[in-house]
CSV table of C-alpha atoms and ligand atoms in Angstrom, one decimal:
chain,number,residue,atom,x,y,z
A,140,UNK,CA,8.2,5.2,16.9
A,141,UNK,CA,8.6,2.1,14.3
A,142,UNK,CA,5.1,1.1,15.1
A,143,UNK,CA,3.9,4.0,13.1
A,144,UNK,CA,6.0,2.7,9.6
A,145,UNK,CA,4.1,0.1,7.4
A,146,UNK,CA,5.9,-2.2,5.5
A,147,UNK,CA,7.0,-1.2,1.6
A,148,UNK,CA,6.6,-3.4,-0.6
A,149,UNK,CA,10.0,-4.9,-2.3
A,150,UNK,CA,11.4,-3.1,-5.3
A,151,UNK,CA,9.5,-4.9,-8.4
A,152,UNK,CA,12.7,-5.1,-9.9
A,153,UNK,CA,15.6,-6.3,-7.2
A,154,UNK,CA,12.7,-7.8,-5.4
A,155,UNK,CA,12.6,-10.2,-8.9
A,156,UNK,CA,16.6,-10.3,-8.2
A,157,UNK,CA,16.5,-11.7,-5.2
A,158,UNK,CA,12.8,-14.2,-6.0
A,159,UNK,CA,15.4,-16.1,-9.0
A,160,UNK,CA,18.5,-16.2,-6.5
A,161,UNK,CA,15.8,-18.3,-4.1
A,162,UNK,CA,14.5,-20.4,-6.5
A,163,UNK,CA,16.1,-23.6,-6.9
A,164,UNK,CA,15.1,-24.9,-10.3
A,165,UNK,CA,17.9,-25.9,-12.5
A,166,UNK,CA,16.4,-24.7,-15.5
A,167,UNK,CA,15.4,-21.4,-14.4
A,168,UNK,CA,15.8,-18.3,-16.7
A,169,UNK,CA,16.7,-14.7,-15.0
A,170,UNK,CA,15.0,-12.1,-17.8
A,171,UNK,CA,14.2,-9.7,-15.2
A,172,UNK,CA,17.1,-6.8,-13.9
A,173,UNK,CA,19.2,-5.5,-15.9
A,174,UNK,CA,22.7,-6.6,-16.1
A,175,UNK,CA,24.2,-8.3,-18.9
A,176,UNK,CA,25.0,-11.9,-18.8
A,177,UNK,CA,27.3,-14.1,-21.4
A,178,UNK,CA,26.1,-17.0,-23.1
A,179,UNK,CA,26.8,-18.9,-19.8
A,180,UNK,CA,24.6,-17.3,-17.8
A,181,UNK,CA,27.7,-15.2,-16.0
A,182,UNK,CA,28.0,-11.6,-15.2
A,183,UNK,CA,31.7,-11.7,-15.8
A,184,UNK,CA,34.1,-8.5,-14.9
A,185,UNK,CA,35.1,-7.5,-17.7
A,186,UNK,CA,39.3,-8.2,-18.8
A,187,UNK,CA,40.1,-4.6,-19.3
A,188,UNK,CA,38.7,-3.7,-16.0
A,189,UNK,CA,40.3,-6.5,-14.1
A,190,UNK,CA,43.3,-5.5,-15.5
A,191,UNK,CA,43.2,-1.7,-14.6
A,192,UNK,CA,41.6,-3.3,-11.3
A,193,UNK,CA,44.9,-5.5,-10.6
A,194,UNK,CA,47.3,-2.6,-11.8
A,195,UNK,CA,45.1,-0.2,-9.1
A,196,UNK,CA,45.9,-2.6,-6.5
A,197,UNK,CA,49.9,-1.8,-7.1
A,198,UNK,CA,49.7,1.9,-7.6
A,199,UNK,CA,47.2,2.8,-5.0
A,200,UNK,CA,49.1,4.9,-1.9
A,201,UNK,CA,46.1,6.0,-0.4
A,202,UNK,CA,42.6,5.4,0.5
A,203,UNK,CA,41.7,9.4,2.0
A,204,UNK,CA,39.1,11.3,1.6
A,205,UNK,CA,38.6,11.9,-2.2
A,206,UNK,CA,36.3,14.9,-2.3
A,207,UNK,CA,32.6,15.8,-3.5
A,208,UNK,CA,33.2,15.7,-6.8
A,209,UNK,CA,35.2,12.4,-7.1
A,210,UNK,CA,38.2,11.6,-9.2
A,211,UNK,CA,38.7,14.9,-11.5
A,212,UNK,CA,40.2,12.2,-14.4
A,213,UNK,CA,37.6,10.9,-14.2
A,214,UNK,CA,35.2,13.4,-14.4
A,215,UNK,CA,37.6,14.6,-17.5
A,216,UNK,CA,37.0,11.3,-18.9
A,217,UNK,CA,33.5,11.0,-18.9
A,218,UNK,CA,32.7,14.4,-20.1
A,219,UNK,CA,35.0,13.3,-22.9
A,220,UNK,CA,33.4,9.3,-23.5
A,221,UNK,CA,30.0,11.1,-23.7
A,222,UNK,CA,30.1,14.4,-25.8
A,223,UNK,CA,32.8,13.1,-27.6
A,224,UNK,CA,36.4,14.5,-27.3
A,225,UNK,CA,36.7,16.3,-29.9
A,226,UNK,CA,32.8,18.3,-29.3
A,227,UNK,CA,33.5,22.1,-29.3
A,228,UNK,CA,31.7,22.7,-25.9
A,229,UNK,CA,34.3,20.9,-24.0
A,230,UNK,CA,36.9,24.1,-24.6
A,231,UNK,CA,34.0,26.4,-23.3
A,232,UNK,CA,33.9,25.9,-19.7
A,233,UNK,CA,30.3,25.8,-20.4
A,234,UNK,CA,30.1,21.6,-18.9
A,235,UNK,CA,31.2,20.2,-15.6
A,236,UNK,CA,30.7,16.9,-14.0
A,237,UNK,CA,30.8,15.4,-10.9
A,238,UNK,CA,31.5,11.9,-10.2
A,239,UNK,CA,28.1,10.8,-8.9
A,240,UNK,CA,27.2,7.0,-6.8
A,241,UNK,CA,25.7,5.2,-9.4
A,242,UNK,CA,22.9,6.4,-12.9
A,243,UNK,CA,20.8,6.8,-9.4
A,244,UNK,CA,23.0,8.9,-7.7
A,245,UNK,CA,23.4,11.0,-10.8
A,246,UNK,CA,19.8,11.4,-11.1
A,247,UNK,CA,19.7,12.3,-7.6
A,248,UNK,CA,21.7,15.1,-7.2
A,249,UNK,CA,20.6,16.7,-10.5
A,250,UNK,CA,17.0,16.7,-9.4
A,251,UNK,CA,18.3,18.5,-6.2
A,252,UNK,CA,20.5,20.8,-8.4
A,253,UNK,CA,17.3,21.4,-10.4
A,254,UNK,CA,15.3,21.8,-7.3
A,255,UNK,CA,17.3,24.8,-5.5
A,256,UNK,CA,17.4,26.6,-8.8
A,257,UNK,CA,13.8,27.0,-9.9
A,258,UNK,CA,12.2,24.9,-7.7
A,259,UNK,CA,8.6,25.4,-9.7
A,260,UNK,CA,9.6,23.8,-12.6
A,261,UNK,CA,8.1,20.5,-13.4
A,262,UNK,CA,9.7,17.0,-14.7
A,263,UNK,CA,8.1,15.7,-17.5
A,264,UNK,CA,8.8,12.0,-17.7
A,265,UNK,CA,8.0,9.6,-20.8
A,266,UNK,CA,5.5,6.7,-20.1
A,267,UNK,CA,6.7,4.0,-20.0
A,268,UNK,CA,9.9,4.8,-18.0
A,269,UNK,CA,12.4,2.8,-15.9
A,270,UNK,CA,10.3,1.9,-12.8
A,271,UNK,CA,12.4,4.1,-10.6
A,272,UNK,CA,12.5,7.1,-12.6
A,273,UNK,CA,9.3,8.4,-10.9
A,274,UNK,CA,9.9,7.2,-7.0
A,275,UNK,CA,13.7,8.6,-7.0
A,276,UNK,CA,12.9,12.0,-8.9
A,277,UNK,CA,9.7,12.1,-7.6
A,278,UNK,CA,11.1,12.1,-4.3
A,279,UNK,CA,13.3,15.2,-4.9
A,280,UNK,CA,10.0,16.8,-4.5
A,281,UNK,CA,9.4,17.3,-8.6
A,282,UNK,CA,6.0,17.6,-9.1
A,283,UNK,CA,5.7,14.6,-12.1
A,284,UNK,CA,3.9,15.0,-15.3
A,285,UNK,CA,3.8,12.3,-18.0
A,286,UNK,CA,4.2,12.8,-21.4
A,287,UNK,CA,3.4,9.7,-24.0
A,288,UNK,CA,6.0,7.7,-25.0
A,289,UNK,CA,5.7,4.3,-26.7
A,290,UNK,CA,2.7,3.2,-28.4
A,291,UNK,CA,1.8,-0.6,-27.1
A,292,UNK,CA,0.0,-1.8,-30.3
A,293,UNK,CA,2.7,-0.6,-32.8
A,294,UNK,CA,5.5,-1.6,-30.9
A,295,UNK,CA,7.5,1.6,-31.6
A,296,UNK,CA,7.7,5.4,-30.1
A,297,UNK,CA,4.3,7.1,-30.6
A,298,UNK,CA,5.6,10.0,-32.2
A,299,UNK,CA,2.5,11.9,-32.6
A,300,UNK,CA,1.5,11.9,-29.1
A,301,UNK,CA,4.6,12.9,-27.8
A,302,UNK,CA,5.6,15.9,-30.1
A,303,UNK,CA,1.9,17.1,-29.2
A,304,UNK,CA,2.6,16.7,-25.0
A,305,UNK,CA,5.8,18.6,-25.7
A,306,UNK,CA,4.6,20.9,-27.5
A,307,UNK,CA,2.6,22.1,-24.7
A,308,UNK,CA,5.4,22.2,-21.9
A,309,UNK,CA,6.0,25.6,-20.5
A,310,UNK,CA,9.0,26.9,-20.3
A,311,UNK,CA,11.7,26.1,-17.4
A,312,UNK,CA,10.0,22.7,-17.0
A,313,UNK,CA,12.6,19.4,-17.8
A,314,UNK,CA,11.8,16.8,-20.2
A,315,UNK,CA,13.6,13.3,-19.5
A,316,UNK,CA,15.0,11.5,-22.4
A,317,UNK,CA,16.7,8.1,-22.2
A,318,UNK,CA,19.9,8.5,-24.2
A,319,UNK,CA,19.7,5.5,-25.8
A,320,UNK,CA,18.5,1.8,-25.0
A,321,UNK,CA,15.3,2.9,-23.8
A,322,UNK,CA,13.8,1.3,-20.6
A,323,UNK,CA,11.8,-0.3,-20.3
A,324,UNK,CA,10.8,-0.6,-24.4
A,325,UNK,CA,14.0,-0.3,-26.4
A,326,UNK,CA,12.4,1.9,-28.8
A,327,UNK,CA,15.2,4.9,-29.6
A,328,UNK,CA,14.3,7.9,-31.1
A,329,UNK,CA,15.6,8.7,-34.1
A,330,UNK,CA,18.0,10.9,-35.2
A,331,UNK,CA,15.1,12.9,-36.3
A,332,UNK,CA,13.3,13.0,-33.5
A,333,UNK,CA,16.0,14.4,-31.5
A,334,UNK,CA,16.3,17.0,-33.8
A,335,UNK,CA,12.7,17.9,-33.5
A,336,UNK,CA,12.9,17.5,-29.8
A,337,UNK,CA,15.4,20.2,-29.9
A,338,UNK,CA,13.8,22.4,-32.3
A,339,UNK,CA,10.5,22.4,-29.7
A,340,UNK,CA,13.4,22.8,-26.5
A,341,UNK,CA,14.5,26.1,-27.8
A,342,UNK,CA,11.2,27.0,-29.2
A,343,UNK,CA,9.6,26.3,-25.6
A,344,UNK,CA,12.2,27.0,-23.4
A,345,UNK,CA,12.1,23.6,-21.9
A,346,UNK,CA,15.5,21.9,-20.7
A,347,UNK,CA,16.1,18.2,-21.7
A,348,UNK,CA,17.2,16.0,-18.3
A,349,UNK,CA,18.9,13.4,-20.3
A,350,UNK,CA,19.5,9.6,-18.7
A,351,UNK,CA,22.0,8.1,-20.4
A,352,UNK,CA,23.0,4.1,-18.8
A,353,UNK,CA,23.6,2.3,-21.7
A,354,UNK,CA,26.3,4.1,-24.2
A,355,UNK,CA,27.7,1.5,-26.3
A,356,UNK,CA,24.9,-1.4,-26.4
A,357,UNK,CA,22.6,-0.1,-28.5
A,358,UNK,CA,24.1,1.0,-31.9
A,359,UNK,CA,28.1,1.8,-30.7
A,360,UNK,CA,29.6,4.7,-28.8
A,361,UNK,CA,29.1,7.5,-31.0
A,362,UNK,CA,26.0,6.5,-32.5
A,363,UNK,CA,24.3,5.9,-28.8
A,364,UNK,CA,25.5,9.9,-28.5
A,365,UNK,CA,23.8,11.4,-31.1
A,366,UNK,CA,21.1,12.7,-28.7
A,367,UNK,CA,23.2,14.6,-26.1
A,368,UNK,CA,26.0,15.3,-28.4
A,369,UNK,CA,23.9,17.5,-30.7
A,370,UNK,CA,21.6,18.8,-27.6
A,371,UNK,CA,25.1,19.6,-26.2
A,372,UNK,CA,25.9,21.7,-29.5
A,373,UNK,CA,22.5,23.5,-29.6
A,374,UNK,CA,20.8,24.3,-26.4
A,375,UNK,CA,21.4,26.6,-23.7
A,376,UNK,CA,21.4,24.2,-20.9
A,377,UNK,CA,21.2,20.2,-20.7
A,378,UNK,CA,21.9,18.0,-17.9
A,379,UNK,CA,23.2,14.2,-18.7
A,380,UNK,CA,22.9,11.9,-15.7
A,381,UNK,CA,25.2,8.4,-16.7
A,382,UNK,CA,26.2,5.3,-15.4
A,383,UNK,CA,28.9,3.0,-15.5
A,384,UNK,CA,26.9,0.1,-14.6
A,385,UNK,CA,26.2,-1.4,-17.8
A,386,UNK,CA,29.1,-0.4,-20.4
A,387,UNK,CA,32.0,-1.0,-17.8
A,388,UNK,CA,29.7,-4.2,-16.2
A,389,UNK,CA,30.7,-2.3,-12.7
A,390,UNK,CA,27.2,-2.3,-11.2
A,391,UNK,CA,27.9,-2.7,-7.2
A,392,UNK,CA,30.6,-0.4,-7.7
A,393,UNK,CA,28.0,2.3,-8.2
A,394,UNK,CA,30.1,4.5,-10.8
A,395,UNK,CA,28.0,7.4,-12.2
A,396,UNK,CA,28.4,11.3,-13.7
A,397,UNK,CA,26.6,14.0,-13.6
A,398,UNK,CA,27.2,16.7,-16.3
A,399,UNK,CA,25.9,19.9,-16.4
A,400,UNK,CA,25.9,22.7,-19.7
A,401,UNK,CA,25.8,26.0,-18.6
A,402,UNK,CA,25.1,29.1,-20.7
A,403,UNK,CA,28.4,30.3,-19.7
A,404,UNK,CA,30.7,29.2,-17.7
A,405,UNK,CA,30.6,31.4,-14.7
A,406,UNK,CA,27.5,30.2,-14.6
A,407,UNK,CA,28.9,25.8,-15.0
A,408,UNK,CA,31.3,26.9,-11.9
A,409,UNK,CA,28.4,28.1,-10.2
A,410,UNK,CA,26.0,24.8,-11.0
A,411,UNK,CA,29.2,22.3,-10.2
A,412,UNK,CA,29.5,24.1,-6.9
A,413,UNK,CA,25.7,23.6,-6.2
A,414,UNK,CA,25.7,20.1,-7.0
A,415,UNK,CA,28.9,19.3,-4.8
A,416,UNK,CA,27.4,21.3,-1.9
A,417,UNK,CA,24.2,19.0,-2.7
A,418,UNK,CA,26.2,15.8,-2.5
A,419,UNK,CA,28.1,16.9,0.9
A,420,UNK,CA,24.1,17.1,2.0
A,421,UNK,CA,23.6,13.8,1.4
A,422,UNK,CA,26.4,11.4,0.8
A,423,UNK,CA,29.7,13.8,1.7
A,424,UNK,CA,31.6,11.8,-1.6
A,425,UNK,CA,31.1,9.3,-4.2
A,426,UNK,CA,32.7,5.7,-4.0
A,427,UNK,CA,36.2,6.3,-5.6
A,428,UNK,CA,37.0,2.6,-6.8
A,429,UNK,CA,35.4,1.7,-9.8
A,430,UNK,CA,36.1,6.0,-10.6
A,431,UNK,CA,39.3,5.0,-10.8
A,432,UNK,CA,39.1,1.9,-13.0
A,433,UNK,CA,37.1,3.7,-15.4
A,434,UNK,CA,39.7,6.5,-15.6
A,435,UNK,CA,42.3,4.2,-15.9
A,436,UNK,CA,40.8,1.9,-18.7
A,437,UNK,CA,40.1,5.1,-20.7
A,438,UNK,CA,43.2,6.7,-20.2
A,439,UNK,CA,45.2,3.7,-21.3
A,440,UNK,CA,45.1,3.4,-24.9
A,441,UNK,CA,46.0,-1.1,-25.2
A,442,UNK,CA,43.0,-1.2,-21.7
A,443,UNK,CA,40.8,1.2,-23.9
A,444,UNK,CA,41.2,-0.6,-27.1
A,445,UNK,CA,40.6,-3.4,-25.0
A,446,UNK,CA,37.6,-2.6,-23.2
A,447,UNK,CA,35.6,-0.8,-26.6
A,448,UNK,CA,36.3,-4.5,-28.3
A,449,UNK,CA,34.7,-6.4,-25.0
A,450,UNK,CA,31.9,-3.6,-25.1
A,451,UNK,CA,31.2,-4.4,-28.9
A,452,UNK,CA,31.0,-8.0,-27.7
A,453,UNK,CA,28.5,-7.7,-25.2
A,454,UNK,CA,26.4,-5.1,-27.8
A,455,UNK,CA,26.6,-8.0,-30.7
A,456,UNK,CA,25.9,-10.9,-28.2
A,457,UNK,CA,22.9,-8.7,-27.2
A,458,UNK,CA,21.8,-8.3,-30.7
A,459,UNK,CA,22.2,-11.8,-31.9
A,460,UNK,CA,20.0,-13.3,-29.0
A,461,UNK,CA,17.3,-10.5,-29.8
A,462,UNK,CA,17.3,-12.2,-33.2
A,463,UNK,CA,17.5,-15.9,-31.9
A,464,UNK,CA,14.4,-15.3,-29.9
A,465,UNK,CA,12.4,-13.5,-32.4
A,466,UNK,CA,13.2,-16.6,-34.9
A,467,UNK,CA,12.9,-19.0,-32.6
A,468,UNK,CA,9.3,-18.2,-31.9
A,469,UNK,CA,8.1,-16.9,-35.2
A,470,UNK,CA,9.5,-20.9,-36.3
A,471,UNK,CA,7.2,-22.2,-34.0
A,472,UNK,CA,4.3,-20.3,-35.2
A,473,UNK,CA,3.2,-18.2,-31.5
A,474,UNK,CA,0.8,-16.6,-33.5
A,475,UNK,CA,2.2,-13.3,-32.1
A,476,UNK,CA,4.2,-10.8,-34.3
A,477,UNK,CA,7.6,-11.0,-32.0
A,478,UNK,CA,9.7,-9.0,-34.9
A,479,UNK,CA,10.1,-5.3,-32.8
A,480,UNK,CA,12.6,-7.5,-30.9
A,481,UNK,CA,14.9,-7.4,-33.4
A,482,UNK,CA,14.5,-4.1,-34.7
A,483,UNK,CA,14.8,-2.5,-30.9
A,484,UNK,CA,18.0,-1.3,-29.3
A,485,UNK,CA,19.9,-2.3,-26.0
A,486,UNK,CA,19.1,-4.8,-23.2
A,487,UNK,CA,15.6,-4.3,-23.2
A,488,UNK,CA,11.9,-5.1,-25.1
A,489,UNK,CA,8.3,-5.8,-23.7
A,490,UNK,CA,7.4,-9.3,-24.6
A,491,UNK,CA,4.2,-7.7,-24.9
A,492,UNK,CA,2.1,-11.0,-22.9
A,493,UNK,CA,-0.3,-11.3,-20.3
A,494,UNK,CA,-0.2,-11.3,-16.9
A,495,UNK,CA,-1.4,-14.5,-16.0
A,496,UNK,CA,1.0,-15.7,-19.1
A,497,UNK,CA,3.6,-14.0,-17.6
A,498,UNK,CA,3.0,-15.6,-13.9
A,499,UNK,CA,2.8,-19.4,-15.2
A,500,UNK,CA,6.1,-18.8,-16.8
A,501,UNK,CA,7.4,-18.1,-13.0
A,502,UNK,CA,6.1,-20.8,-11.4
A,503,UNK,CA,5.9,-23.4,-13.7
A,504,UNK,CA,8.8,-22.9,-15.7
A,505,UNK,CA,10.9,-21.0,-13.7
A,506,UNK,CA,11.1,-17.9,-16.2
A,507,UNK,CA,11.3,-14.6,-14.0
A,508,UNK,CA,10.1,-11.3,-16.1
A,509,UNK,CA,9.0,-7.7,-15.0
A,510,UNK,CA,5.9,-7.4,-14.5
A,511,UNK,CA,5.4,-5.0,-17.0
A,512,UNK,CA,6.8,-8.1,-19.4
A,513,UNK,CA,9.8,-6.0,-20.6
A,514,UNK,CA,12.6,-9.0,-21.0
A,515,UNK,CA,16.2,-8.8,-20.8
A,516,UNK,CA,17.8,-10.1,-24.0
A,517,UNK,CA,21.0,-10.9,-22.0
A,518,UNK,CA,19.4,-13.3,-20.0
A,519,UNK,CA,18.7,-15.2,-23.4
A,520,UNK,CA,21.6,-17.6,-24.2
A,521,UNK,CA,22.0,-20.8,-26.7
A,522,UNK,CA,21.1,-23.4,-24.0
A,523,UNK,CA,18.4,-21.7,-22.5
A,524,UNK,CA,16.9,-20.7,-25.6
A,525,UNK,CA,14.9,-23.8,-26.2
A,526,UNK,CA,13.1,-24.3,-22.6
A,527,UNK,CA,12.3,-20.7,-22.9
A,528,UNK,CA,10.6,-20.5,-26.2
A,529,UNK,CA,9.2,-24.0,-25.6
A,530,UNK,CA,7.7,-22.7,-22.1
A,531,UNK,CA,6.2,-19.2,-24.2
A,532,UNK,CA,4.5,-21.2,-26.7
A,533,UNK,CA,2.9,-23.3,-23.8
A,534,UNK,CA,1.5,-20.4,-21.8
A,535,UNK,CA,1.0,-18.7,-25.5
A,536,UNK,CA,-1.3,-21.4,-26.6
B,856,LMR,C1,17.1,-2.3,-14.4
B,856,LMR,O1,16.4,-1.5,-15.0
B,856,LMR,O2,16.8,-3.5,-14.4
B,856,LMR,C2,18.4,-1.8,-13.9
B,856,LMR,O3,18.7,-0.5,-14.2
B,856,LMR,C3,18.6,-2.1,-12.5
B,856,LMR,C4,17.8,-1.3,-11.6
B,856,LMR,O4,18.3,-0.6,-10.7
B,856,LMR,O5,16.5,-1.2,-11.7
């Protein structure tokens, strides 16, 4: 039966992963997935979670079955780190979340959840979007429409164009949002625009699928929130899909959440129960360790302190190389305007060059990037900052 599969080509962003692990160029710059690096080019683990990690190790009696919905701490402690702990819905009973394998995982599973209870409704997904948004929801069996996101000339969200495409979306159909950090562009909405978007979500009737991976780069904990948190306080239903990839650096340990507000909370038992049933269908249970390392660092006031100063870190480290590269090139004249670099949000931005630009950098100066040129500011450090704006102006000129 094999002879009737054709082969797939490789994931355009792991498939870059694993091109930069091959090549052997000393100089070599990896700008492509994301995950953060430190100014040495490392992906360390992070203190606070080695510590809870080595503290796990003693405390640990068991390694049984865990459940469908993972590690209920933990689940406690998410619902907490994203609306907030003090954000009225959480005495409700109106939200519930599941521990979920990985941002994907989370996706997953609410697109199935969404599936089995109106199964007509439509997903309308922001262009540009995280390359995998559309394969893995997509293959939920949403039927996709686009709404438009970011404009390419302006460097910033096209406002306009998207209120207009919302405006039109029926109701029942989902709208995904990126939480904060956007991906691929790093363009946020504002504060105001999430209050619009809300205005038109109860004035349509249309139910924001939120995708938060990236609490605490962009602007801080609470103000990466602002979205969901007031969405949380004002519509009938949202669902939050959220990973623990990026703010906790546990990536492999595929750590996710899936959160679901109810109108009531009958009707959040009901959903929970739904989703669980959905993950027996397809995984049985989530990974429990790094579950249990986040639960631990936030329920340990010296590990929590400890990990919200290394997460402040990484978000200022971030920052500071999105302004190091934006100065660097607008020193050396590129004749490009490089400045939404610095006034983006998160790991991300699109360099915004061309595609033969962008392949010389790979081969001849070792410089991997998506193809769709968005650049990971983490992979930007203070000895890699010359060869890379030194190799830009070259295939710039
Ligand atoms: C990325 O966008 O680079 C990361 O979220 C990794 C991935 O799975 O694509």
């Amino acid at each position: 039966m094999f002879e009737n599969l054709k082969p797939v080509a490789i994931d355009p962003i792991l498939g870059l992963m694993v091109a930069f692990k091959a090549d052997n160029r000393a100089e070599k710059i990896d700008l492509g997935v994301g995950v953060y690096q430190d100014d040495r080019g490392r992906t360390p683990v992070m203190a606070s979670v080695k510590e809870a990690e080595s503290r796990l190790m003693k405390l640990e009696t068991t390694k049984s079955y865990q459940g469908m919905a993972g590690d209920p701490d933990y689940n406690q402690r998410m619902m907490e780190l994203l609306l907030g702990k003090d954000h009225s819905i959480l005495s409700t009973g109106r939200v519930k979340s599941i521990q979920a394998p990985g941002g994907s995982g989370a996706l997953r599973v609410g697109a199935e959840v969404i599936r089995r209870a109106r199964p007509e409704s439509k997903l309308w997904v922001g262009i540009p979007t995280w390359p995998n948004h559309i394969p893995l929801l997509g293959s939920a069996g949403f039927d996709i429409k686009q709404y438009p996101y970011y404009d390419m000339d302006a460097r910033q969200v096209d406002t306009e164009k998207m209120m207009e495409t919302l405006r039109q979306v029926p109701v029942g159909d989902l709208v995904l949002l990126h939480g904060c950090c956007h991906n691929p562009t790093g363009a946020d909405l504002t504060n105001e625009q999430w209050d619009s978007i809300a205005d038109l979500a109860l004035e349509r009737g249309f139910i924001p699928f939120i995708d938060t991976a990236y609490q605490g780069l962009g602007n801080g904990l609470d103000q990466d929130a602002y979205g969901m948190r007031m969405m949380a306080e004002r519509l009938p239903e949202v669902i939050i899909a959220s990973s623990c990839s990026k703010n906790f650096g546990l990536y492999r340990e595929r750590t996710g959440s899936i959160t679901f507000i109810a109108e009531t909370s009958e009707q959040a038992d009901i959903v929970v129960s739904q989703a669980m049933s959905t993950a027996r269908s397809i995984y049985s249970m989530p990974p429990a360790h790094g579950a249990l390392l986040v639960s631990m660092v936030l329920g340990d006031p010296q590990l929590r302190s400890q990990w919200e100063t290394e997460l402040e870190e990484v978000r200022l480290r971030i920052k500071s190389m999105r302004n190091l590269l934006c100065d660097s090139l607008e020193n050396n004249a590129a004749g490009m305007d490089f400045s939404h670099i610095k006034r983006q949000n998160g790991m991300f931005s699109f360099l915004g060059i061309t595609t033969p630009q962008l392949e010389r950098l790979r081969t001849e100066f070792g410089i991997y990037i998506v193809s769709s040129t968005r650049i990971n500011l983490a992979g930007v450090n203070s000895n890699n900052i010359k060869h890379l704006t030194q190799s830009l102006l070259t295939v710039l000129e």
